[in-house]
N, CA and C atoms as an extended XYZ file, in Angstrom:
525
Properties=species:S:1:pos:R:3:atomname:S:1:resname:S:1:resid:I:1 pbc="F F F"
N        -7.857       15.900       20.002 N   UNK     1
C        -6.523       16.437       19.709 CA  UNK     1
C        -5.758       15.516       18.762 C   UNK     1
N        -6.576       15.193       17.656 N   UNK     2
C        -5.786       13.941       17.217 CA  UNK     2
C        -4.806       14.660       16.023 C   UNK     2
N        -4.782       16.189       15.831 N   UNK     3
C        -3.672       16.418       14.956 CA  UNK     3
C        -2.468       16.688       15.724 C   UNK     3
N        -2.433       16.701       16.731 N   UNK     4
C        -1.476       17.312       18.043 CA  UNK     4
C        -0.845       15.735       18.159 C   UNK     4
N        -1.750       15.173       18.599 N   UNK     5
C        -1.187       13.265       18.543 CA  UNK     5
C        -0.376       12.625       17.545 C   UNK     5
N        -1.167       13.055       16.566 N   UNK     6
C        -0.368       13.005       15.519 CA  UNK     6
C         0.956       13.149       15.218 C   UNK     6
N         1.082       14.787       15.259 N   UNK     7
C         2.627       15.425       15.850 CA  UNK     7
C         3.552       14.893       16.293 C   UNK     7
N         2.929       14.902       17.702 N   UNK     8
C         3.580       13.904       18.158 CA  UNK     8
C         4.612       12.514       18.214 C   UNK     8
N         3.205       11.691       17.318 N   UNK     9
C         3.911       10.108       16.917 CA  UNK     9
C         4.699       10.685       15.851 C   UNK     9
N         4.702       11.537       14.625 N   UNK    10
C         5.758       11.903       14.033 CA  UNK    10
C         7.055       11.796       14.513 C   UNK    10
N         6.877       13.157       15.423 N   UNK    11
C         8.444       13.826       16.276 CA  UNK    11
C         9.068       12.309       16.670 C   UNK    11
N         8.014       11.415       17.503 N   UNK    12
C         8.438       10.001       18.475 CA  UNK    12
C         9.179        9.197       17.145 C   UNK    12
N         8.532        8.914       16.163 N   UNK    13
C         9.002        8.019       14.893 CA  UNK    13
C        10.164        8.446       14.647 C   UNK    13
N        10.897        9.915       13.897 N   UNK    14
C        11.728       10.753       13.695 CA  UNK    14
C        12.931        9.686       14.918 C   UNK    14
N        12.611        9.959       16.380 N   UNK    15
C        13.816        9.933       16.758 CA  UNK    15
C        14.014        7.984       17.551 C   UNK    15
N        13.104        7.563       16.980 N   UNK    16
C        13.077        6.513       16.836 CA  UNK    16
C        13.858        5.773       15.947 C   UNK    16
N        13.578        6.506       15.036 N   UNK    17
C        14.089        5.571       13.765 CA  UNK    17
C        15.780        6.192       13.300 C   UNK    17
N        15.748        7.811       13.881 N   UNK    18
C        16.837        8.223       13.853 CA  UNK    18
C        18.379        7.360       15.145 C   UNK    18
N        17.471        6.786       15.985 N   UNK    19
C        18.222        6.422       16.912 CA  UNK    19
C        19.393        5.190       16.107 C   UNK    19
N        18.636        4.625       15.714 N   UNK    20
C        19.386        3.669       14.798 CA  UNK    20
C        19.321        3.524       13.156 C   UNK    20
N        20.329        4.179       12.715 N   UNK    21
C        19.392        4.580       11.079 CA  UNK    21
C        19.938        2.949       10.474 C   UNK    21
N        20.252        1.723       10.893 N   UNK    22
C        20.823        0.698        9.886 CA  UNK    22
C        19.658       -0.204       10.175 C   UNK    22
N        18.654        0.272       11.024 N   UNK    23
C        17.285       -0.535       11.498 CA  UNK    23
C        16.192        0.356       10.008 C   UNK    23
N        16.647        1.194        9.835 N   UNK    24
C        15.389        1.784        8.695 CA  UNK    24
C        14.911        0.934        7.446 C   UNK    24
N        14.079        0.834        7.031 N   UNK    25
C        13.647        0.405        5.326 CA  UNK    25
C        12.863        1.309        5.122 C   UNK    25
N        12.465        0.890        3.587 N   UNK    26
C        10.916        1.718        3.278 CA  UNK    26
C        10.000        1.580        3.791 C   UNK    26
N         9.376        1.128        4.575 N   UNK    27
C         8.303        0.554        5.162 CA  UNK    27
C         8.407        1.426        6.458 C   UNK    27
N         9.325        2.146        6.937 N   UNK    28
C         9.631        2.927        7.849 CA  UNK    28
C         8.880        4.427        7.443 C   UNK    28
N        10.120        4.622        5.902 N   UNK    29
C        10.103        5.607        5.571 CA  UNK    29
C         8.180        5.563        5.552 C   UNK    29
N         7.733        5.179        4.773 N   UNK    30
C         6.093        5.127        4.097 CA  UNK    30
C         5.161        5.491        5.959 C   UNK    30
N         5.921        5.065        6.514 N   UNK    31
C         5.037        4.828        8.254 CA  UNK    31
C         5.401        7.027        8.527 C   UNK    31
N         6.291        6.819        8.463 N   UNK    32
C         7.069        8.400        9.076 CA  UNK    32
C         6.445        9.469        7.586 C   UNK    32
N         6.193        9.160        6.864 N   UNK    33
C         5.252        9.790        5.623 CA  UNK    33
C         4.037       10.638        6.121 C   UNK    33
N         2.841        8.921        6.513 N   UNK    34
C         1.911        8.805        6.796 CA  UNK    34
C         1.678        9.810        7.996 C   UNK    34
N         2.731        9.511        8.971 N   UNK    35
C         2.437       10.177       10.487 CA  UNK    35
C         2.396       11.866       10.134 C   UNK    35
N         3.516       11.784        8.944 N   UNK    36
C         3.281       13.413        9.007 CA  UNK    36
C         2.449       13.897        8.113 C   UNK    36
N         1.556       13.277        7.232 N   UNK    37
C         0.079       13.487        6.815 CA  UNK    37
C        -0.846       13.320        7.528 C   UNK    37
N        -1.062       12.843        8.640 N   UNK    38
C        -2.054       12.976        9.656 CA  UNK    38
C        -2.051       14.036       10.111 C   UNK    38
N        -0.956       14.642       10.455 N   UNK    39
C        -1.064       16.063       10.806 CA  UNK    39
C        -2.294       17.088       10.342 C   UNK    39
N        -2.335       16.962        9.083 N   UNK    40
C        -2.874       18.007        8.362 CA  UNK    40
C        -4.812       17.454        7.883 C   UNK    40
N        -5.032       15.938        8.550 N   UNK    41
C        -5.885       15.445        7.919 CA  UNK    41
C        -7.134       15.772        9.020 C   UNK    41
N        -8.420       15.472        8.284 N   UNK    42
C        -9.282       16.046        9.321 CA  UNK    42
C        -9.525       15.022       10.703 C   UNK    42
N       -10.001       15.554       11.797 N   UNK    43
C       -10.038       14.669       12.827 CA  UNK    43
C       -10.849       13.499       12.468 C   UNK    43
N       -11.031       12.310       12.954 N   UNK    44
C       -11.960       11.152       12.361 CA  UNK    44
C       -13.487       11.705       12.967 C   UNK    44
N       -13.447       11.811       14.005 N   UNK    45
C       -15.362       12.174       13.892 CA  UNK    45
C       -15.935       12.734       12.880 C   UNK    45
N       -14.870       13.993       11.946 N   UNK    46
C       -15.332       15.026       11.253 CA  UNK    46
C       -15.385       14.428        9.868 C   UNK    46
N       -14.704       13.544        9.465 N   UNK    47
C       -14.233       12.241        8.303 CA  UNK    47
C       -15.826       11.432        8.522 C   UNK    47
N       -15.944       11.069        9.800 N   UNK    48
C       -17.518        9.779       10.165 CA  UNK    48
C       -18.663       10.915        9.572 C   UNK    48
N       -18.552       12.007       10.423 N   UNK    49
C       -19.991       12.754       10.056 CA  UNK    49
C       -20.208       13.338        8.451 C   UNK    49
N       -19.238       13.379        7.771 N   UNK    50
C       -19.472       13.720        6.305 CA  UNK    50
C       -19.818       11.999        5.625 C   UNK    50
N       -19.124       11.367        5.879 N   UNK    51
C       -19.611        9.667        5.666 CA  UNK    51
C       -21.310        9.804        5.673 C   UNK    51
N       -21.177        9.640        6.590 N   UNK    52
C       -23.057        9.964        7.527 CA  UNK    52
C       -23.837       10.611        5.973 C   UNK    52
N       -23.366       12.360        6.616 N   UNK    53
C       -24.019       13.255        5.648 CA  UNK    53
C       -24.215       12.579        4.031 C   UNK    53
N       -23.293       12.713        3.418 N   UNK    54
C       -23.006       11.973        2.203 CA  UNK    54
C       -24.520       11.156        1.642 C   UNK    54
N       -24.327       10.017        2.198 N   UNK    55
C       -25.928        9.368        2.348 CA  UNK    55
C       -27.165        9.987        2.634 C   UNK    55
N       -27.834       11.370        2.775 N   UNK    56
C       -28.671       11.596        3.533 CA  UNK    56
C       -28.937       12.798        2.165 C   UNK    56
N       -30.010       13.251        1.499 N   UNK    57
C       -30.419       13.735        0.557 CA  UNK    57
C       -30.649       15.542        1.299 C   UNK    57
N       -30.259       16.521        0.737 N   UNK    58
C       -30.993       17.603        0.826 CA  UNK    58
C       -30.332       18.477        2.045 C   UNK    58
N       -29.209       17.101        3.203 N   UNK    59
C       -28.015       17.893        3.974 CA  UNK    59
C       -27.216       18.666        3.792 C   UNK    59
N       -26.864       19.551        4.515 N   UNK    60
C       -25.545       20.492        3.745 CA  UNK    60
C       -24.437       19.590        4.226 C   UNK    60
N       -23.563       19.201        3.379 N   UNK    61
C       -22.187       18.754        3.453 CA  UNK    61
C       -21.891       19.363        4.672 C   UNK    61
N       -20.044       18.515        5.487 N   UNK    62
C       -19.658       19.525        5.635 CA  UNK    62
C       -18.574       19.589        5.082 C   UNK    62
N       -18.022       20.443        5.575 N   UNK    63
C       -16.446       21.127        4.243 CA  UNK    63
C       -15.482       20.797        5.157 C   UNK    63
N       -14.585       20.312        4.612 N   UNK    64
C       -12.723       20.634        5.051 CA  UNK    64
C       -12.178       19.850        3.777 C   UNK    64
N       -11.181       20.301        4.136 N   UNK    65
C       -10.031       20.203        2.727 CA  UNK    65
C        -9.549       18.737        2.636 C   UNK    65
N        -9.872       18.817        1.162 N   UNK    66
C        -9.563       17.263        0.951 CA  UNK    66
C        -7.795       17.128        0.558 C   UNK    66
N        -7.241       18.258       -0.035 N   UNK    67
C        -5.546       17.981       -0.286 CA  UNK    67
C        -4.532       17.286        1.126 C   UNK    67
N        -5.134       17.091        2.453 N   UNK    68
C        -4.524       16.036        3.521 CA  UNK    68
C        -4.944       14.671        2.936 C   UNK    68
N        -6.074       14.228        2.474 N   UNK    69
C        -6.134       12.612        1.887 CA  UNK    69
C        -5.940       12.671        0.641 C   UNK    69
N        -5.988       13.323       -0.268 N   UNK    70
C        -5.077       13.095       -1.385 CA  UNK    70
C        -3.502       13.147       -1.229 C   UNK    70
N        -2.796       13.340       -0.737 N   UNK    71
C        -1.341       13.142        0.311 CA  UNK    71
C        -1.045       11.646        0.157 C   UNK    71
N        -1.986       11.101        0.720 N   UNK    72
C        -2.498        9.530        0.957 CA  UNK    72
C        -2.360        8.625       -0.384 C   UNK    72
N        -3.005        9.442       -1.071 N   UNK    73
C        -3.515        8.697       -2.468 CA  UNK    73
C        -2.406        8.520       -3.072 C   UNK    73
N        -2.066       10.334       -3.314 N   UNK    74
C        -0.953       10.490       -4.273 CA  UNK    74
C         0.615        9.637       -3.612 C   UNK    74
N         0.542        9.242       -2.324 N   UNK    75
C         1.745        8.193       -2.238 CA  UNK    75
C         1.646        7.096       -2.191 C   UNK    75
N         0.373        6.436       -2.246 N   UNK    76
C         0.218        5.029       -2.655 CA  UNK    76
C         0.318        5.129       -4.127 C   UNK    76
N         0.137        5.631       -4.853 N   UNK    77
C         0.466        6.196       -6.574 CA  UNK    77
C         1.394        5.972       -6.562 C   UNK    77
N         2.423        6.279       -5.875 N   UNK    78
C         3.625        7.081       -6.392 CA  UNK    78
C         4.226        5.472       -5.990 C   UNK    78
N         4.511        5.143       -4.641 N   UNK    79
C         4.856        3.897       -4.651 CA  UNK    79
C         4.428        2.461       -5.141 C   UNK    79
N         3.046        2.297       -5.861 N   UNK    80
C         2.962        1.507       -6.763 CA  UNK    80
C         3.509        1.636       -8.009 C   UNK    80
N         3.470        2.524       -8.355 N   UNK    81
C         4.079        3.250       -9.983 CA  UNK    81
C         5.504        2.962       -9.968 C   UNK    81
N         6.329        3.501       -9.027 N   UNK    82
C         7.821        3.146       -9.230 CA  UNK    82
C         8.204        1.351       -8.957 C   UNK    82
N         7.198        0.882       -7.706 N   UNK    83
C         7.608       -0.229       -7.983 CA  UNK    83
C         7.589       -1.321       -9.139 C   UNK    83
N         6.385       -0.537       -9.730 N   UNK    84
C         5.687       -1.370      -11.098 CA  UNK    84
C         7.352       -0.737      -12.115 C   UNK    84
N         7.834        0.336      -11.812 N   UNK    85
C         8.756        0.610      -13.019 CA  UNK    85
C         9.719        0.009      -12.380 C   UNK    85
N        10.555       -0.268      -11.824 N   UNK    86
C        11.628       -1.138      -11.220 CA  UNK    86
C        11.521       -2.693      -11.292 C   UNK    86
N        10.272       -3.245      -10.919 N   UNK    87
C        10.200       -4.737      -11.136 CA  UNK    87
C        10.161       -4.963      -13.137 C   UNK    87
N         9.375       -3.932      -13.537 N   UNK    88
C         9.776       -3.997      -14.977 CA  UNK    88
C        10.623       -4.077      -16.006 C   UNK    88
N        12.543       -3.814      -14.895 N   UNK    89
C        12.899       -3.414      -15.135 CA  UNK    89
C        14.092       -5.034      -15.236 C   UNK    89
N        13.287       -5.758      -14.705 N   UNK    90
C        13.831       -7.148      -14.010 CA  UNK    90
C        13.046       -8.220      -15.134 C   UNK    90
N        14.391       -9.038      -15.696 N   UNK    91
C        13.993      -10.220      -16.560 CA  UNK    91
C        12.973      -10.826      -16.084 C   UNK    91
N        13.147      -11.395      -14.777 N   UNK    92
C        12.269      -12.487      -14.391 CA  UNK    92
C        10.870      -12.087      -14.095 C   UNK    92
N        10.499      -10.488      -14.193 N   UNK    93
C         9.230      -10.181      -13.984 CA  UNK    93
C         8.386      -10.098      -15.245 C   UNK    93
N         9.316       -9.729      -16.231 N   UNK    94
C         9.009       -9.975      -17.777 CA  UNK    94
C         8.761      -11.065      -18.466 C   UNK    94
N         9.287      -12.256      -17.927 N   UNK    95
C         9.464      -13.760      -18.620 CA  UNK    95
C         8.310      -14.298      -17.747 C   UNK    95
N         7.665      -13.768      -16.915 N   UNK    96
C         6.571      -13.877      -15.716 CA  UNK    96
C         6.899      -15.232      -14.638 C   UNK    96
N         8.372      -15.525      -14.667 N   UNK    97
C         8.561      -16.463      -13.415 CA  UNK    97
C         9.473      -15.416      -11.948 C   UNK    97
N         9.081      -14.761      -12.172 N   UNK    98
C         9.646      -13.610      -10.422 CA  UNK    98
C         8.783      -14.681       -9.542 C   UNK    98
N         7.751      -14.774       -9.318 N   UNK    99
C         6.879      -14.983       -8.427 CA  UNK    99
C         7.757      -16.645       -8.154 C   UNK    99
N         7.561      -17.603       -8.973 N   UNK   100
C         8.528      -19.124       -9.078 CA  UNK   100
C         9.564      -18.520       -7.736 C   UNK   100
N        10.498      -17.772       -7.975 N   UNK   101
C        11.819      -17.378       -7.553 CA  UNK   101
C        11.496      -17.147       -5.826 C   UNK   101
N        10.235      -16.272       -5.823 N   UNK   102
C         9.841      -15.282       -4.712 CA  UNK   102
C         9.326      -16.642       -3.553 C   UNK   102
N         8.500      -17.749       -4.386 N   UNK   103
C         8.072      -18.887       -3.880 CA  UNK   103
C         9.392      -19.717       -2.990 C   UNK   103
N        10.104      -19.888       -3.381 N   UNK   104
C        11.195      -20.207       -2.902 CA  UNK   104
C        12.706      -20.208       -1.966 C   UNK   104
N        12.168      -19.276       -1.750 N   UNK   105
C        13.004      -18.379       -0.696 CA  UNK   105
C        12.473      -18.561        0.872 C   UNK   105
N        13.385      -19.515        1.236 N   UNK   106
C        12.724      -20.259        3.015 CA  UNK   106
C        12.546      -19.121        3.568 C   UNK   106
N        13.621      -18.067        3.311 N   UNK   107
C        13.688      -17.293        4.417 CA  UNK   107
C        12.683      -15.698        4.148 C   UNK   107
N        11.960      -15.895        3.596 N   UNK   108
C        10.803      -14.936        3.024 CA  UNK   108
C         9.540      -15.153        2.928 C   UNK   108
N         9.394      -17.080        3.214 N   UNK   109
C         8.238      -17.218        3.092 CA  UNK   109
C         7.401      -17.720        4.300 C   UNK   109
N         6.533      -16.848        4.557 N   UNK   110
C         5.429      -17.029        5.876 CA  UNK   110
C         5.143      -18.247        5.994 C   UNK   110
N         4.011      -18.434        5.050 N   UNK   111
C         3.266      -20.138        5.401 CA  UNK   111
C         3.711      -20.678        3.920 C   UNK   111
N         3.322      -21.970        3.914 N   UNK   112
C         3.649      -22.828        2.820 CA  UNK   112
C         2.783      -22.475        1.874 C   UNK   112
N         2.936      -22.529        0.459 N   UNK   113
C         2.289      -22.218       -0.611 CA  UNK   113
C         1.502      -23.521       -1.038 C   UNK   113
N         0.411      -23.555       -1.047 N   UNK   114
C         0.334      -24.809       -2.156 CA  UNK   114
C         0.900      -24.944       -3.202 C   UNK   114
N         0.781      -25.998       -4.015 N   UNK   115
C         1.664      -27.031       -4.717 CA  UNK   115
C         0.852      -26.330       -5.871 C   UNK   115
N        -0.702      -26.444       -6.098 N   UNK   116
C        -0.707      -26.343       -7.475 CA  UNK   116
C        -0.468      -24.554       -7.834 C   UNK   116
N         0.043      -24.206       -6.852 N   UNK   117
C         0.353      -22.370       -7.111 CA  UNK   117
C         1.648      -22.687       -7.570 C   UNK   117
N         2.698      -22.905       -6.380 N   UNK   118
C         3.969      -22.896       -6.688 CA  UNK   118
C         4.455      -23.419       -7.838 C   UNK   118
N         3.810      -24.678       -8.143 N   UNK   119
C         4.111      -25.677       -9.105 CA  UNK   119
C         4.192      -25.544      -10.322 C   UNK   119
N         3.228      -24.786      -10.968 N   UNK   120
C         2.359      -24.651      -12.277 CA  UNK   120
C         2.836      -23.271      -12.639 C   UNK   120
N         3.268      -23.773      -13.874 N   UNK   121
C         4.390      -22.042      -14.785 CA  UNK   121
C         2.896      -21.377      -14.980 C   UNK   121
N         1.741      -22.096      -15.391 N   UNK   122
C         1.000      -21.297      -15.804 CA  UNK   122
C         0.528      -20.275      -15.202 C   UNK   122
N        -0.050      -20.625      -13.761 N   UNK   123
C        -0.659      -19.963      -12.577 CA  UNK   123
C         0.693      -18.670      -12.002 C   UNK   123
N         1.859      -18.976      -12.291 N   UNK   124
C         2.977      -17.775      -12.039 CA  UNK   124
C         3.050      -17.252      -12.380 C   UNK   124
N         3.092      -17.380      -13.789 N   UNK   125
C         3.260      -16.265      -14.952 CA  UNK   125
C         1.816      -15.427      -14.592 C   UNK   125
N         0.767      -16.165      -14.898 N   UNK   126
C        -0.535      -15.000      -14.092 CA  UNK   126
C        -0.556      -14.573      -13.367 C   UNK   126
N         0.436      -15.076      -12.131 N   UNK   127
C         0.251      -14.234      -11.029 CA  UNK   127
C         1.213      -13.222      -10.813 C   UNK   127
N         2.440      -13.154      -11.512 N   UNK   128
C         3.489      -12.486      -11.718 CA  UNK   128
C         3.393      -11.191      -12.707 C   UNK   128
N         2.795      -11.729      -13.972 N   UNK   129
C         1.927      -10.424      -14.554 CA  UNK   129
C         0.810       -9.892      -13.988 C   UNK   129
N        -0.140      -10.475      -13.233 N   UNK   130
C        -0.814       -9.749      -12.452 CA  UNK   130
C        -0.504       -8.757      -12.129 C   UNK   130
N         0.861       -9.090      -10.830 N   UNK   131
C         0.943       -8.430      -10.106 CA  UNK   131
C         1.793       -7.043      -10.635 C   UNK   131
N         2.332       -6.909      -11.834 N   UNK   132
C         3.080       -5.977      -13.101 CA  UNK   132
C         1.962       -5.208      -13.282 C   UNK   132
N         1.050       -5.539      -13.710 N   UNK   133
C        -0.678       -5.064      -14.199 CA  UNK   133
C        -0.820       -4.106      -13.498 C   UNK   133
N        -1.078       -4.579      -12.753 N   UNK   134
C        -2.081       -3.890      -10.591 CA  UNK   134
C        -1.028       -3.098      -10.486 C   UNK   134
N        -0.324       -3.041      -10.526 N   UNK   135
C         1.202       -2.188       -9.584 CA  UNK   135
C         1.014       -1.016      -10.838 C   UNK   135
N         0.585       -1.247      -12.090 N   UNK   136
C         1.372        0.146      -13.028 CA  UNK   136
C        -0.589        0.748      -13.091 C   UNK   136
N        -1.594       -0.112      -13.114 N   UNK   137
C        -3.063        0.285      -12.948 CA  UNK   137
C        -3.255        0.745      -12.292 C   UNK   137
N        -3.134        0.617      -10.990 N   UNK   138
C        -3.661        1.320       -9.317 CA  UNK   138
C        -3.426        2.451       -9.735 C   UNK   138
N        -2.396        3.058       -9.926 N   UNK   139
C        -1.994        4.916       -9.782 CA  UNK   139
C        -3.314        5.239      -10.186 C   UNK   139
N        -3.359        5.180      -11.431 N   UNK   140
C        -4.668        5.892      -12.422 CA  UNK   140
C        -5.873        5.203      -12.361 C   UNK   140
N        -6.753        3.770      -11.687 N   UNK   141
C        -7.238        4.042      -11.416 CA  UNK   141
C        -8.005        4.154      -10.155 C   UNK   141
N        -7.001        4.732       -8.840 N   UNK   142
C        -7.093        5.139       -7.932 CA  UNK   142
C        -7.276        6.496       -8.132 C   UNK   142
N        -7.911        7.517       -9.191 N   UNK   143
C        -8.026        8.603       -9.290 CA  UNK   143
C        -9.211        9.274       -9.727 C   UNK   143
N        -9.418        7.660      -10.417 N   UNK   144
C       -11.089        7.733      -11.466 CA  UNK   144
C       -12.065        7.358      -10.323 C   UNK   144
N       -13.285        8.234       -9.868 N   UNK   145
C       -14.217        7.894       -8.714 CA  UNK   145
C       -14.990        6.598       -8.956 C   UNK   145
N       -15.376        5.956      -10.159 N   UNK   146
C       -15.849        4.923      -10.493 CA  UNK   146
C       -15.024        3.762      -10.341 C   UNK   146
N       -13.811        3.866      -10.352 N   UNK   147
C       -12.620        2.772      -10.293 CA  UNK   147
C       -12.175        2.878       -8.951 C   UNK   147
N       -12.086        3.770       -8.493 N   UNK   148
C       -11.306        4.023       -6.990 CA  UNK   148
C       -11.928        2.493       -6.066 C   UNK   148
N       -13.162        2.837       -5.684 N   UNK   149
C       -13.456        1.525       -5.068 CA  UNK   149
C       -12.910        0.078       -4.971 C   UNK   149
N       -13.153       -0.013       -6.351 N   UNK   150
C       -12.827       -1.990       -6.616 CA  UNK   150
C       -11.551       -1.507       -6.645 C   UNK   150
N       -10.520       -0.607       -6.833 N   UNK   151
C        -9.118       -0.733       -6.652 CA  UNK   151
C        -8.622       -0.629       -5.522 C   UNK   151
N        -8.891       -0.487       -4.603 N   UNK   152
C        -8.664       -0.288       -2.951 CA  UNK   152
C        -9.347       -1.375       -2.655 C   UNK   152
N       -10.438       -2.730       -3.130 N   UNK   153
C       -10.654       -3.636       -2.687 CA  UNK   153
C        -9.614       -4.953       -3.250 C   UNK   153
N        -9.056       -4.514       -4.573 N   UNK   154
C        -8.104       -5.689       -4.964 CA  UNK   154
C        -6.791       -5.084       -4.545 C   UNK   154
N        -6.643       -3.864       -3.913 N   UNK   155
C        -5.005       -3.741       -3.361 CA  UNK   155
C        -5.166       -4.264       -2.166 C   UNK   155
N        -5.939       -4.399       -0.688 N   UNK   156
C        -6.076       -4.719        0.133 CA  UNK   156
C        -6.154       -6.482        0.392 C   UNK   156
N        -6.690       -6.793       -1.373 N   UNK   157
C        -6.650       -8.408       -1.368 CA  UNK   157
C        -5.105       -8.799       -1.863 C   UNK   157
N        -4.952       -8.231       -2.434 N   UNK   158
C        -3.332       -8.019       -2.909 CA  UNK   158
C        -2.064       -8.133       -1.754 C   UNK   158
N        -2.392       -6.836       -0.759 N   UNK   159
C        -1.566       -7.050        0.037 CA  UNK   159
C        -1.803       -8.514        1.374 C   UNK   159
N        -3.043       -8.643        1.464 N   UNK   160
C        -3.555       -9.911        2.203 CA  UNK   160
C        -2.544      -11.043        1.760 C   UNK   160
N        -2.548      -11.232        0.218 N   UNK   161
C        -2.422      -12.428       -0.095 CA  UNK   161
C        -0.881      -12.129       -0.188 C   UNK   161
N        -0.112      -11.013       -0.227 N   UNK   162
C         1.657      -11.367        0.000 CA  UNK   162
C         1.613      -11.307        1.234 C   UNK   162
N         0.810      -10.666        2.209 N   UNK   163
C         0.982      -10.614        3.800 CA  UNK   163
C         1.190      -12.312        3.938 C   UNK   163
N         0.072      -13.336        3.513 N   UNK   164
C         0.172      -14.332        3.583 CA  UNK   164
C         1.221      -15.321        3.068 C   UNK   164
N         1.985      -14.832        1.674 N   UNK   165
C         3.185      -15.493        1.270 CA  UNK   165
C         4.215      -15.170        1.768 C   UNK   165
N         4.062      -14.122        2.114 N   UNK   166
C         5.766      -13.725        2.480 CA  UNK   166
C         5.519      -13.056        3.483 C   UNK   166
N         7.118      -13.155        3.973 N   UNK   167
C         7.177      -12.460        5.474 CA  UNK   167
C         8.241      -11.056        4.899 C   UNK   167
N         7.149      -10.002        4.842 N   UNK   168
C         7.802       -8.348        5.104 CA  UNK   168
C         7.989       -7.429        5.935 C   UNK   168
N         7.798       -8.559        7.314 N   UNK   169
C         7.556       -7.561        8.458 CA  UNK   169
C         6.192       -6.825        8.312 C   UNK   169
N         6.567       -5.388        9.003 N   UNK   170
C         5.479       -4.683        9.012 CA  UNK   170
C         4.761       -3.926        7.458 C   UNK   170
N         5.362       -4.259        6.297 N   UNK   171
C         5.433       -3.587        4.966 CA  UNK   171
C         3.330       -3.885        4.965 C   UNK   171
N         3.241       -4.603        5.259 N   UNK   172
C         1.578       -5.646        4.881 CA  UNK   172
C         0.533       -4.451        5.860 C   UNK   172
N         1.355       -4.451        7.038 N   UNK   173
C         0.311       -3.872        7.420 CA  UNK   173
C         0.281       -1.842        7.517 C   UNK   173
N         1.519       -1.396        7.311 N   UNK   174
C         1.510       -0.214        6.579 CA  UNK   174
C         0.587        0.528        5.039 C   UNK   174
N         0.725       -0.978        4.357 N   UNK   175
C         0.489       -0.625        3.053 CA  UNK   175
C        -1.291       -0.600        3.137 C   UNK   175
């Protein structure tokens, strides 16, 4: 019954989060998204056994509709894309010292950074355009089947490694 469960944690989130709306962020919103795309997505056994199939030569597939995980896709798109256009939109992400700034902030940062990260304009600016790069790349090529892969392995290292710099609450493990 996991689309019914689903439902469920929706409706529960809804009046959860409605209970106190000055407790909300995005990271809410993106959670209360998700819950109500599960709704519509296939149960996981039925997700494992096409996995399975997939690999196995001469099986008949099986079928269900893929527009519930593209839902998925298309809002990790959508929220990398705008954030990539908003931080773009910011000197210090352009001059590539945001990240310098982001380093510095006691009250944002998880564990201590090393020295030759924090330290070194060079390594910021790379990691600051990097992260400009990845944020406006992912959309498109999270769409291309040849790219999809390694881009869901460097967003997951991506979010690891701000999970590890900074403290966003639950944003790290939503995303």
């Amino acid at each position: 019954f996991s689309r019914i469960a689903a439902a469920v944690s929706f409706l529960l989130l809804i009046a959860i989060q409605h209970a106190n709306i000055l407790l909300i962020d995005s990271e809410d919103t993106v959670i209360r998204l998700f819950a109500f795309f599960l709704i519509f997505a296939p149960p996981p056994a039925q997700l494992r056994a096409a996995a399975a199939d997939e690999n196995l030569p001469g099986v008949q597939r099986l079928a269900f509709p893929a527009w519930p995980l593209r839902l998925f896709q298309l809002q990790m798109c959508v929220i990398y894309f705008c954030t990539a256009i908003q931080k773009s939109d910011g000197a210090e992400w352009l001059d590539g010292t945001a990240l310098y700034y982001v380093f510095r902030l006691d009250d944002s940062a998880k564990f201590l950074m090393p020295s030759w990260i924090t330290e070194s304009p060079g390594v910021i600016k790379l990691g600051t355009w990097s992260v400009l790069v990845f944020e406006f790349l992912a959309p498109v090529l999270l769409w291309l089947k040849s790219t999809r892969r390694l881009t869901i392995i460097v967003a997951v290292l991506f979010h690891l490694l701000t999970h590890y710099s900074m403290n966003l609450h639950l944003f790290h493990g939503v995303m």
